[in-house]
Short mmCIF file of C-alpha atoms in Angstrom, two decimals:
data_model
loop_
_atom_site.label_atom_id
_atom_site.label_comp_id
_atom_site.label_asym_id
_atom_site.label_seq_id
_atom_site.Cartn_x
_atom_site.Cartn_y
_atom_site.Cartn_z
CA MET A 1 0.00 0.00 0.00
CA GLY A 2 0.98 3.60 -0.49
CA ALA A 3 0.86 6.69 1.62
CA ILE A 4 -0.72 10.11 1.26
CA THR A 5 -0.37 13.31 3.25
CA PHE A 6 -3.16 14.76 5.33
CA PHE A 7 -3.67 18.16 6.98
CA GLU A 8 -6.45 18.57 9.56
CA VAL A 9 -7.36 21.73 11.47
CA ALA A 10 -9.01 21.34 14.87
CA ALA A 11 -10.18 24.06 17.26
CA GLY A 12 -9.43 23.76 20.96
CA ASP A 13 -6.74 24.35 23.55
CA ASP A 14 -6.13 20.69 24.40
CA ALA A 15 -4.19 18.79 21.73
CA ALA A 16 -5.33 15.36 22.94
CA GLU A 17 -9.01 16.29 22.81
CA ALA A 18 -8.62 17.94 19.39
CA PHE A 19 -6.71 14.93 18.02
CA ASN A 20 -9.27 12.43 19.29
CA GLU A 21 -12.15 14.48 17.90
CA LYS A 22 -10.58 14.73 14.43
CA ARG A 23 -9.60 11.06 14.45
CA ASN A 24 -13.12 9.99 15.47
CA GLU A 25 -14.65 12.19 12.76
CA ALA A 26 -12.35 10.65 10.14
CA GLN A 27 -13.14 7.10 11.33
CA HIS A 28 -16.86 7.86 11.14
CA GLU A 29 -16.54 9.35 7.66
CA HIS A 30 -14.02 6.89 6.18
CA GLY A 31 -14.41 3.81 8.38
CA CYS A 32 -11.83 2.28 10.67
CA GLY A 33 -10.73 -0.60 8.47
CA GLY A 34 -7.41 1.00 7.58
CA ASP A 35 -5.98 2.46 4.38
CA SER A 36 -8.14 5.60 4.44
CA GLY A 37 -5.26 8.04 3.87
CA THR A 38 -6.57 10.18 6.73
CA ILE A 39 -5.88 10.99 10.36
CA ALA A 40 -8.05 7.95 11.15
CA GLU A 41 -4.93 5.83 10.59
CA LYS A 42 -3.00 7.56 13.37
CA ASP A 43 -2.83 6.39 16.98
CA ASP A 44 -0.67 9.21 18.29
CA TYR A 45 0.80 12.61 17.51
CA VAL A 46 3.94 14.56 18.34
CA VAL A 47 3.69 18.25 19.23
CA PHE A 48 6.20 20.48 17.49
CA ASP A 49 7.40 22.97 20.09
CA GLU A 50 6.92 26.03 17.92
CA PRO A 51 5.10 29.32 18.38
CA ARG A 52 1.37 29.47 17.72
CA ARG A 53 0.84 30.81 14.21
CA SER A 54 -1.93 31.44 11.74
CA GLU A 55 -3.63 28.48 10.12
CA ALA A 56 -2.29 29.45 6.68
CA PHE A 57 1.29 29.81 7.90
CA ALA A 58 1.07 26.53 9.84
CA ILE A 59 -0.12 24.67 6.75
CA LYS A 60 2.87 26.00 4.82
CA ARG A 61 5.18 25.00 7.70
CA ALA A 62 3.64 21.50 7.79
CA HIS A 63 4.17 21.09 4.04
CA ASP A 64 7.79 22.13 4.52
CA LEU A 65 8.26 19.54 7.30
CA VAL A 66 6.66 16.78 5.20
CA ASN A 67 8.67 17.69 2.10
CA ALA A 68 11.90 17.78 4.12
CA GLY A 69 11.22 14.28 5.45
CA ASP A 70 11.29 15.36 9.09
CA PRO A 71 11.93 12.09 10.97
CA ARG A 72 9.31 12.87 13.62
CA ILE A 73 6.50 12.47 11.06
CA ASP A 74 8.09 10.74 8.07
CA ASP A 75 6.43 7.36 8.62
CA LYS A 76 2.93 6.38 7.57
CA TRP A 77 2.83 4.07 10.61
CA GLY A 78 4.25 6.68 13.01
CA PRO A 79 2.67 9.63 14.78
CA ALA A 80 1.02 12.63 13.21
CA GLY A 81 2.57 16.04 13.68
CA ALA A 82 0.79 18.75 15.65
CA LEU A 83 1.41 22.48 15.34
CA PRO A 84 -0.32 25.03 17.60
CA ILE A 85 -2.37 27.47 15.53
CA THR A 86 -4.86 30.28 15.58
CA THR A 87 -7.69 29.06 13.36
CA SER A 88 -9.26 31.11 10.59
CA THR A 89 -12.07 31.90 13.07
CA ALA A 90 -9.54 33.30 15.61
CA GLN A 91 -9.71 30.33 17.99
CA ASN A 92 -6.80 28.46 19.49
CA GLY A 93 -6.35 25.14 17.77
CA TRP A 94 -4.08 22.55 16.24
CA LEU A 95 -2.96 21.52 12.80
CA PHE A 96 -2.47 17.76 12.61
CA PHE A 97 -0.53 16.51 9.61
CA GLY A 98 1.65 13.78 8.21
CA TRP A 99 1.61 10.62 6.15
CA ALA A 100 -1.18 8.04 6.32
CA ASN A 101 -1.57 4.63 4.79
CA ASP A 102 -3.91 4.61 1.78
#
């Protein structure tokens, strides 16, 4: 099987709650049988200790990390990345991203 990148924005201060909510949504939408190419395939995440930034800037940063093959997220079986963001609706939130099995 291959791998595809995903980028998911979630509102909320707590990364664990936001991650679980996005993962549950993806499992509901795509099923939990594997190979969905979404955050549903992830069991964990790693927080990048970086300043909170705008959603648009965080998406660019996440693309840069994926394209550079950052070892923290460069495995479709490994954890997702998590960057702290300010969402487009001015809420605190998280950008979850990485590779997922498809």
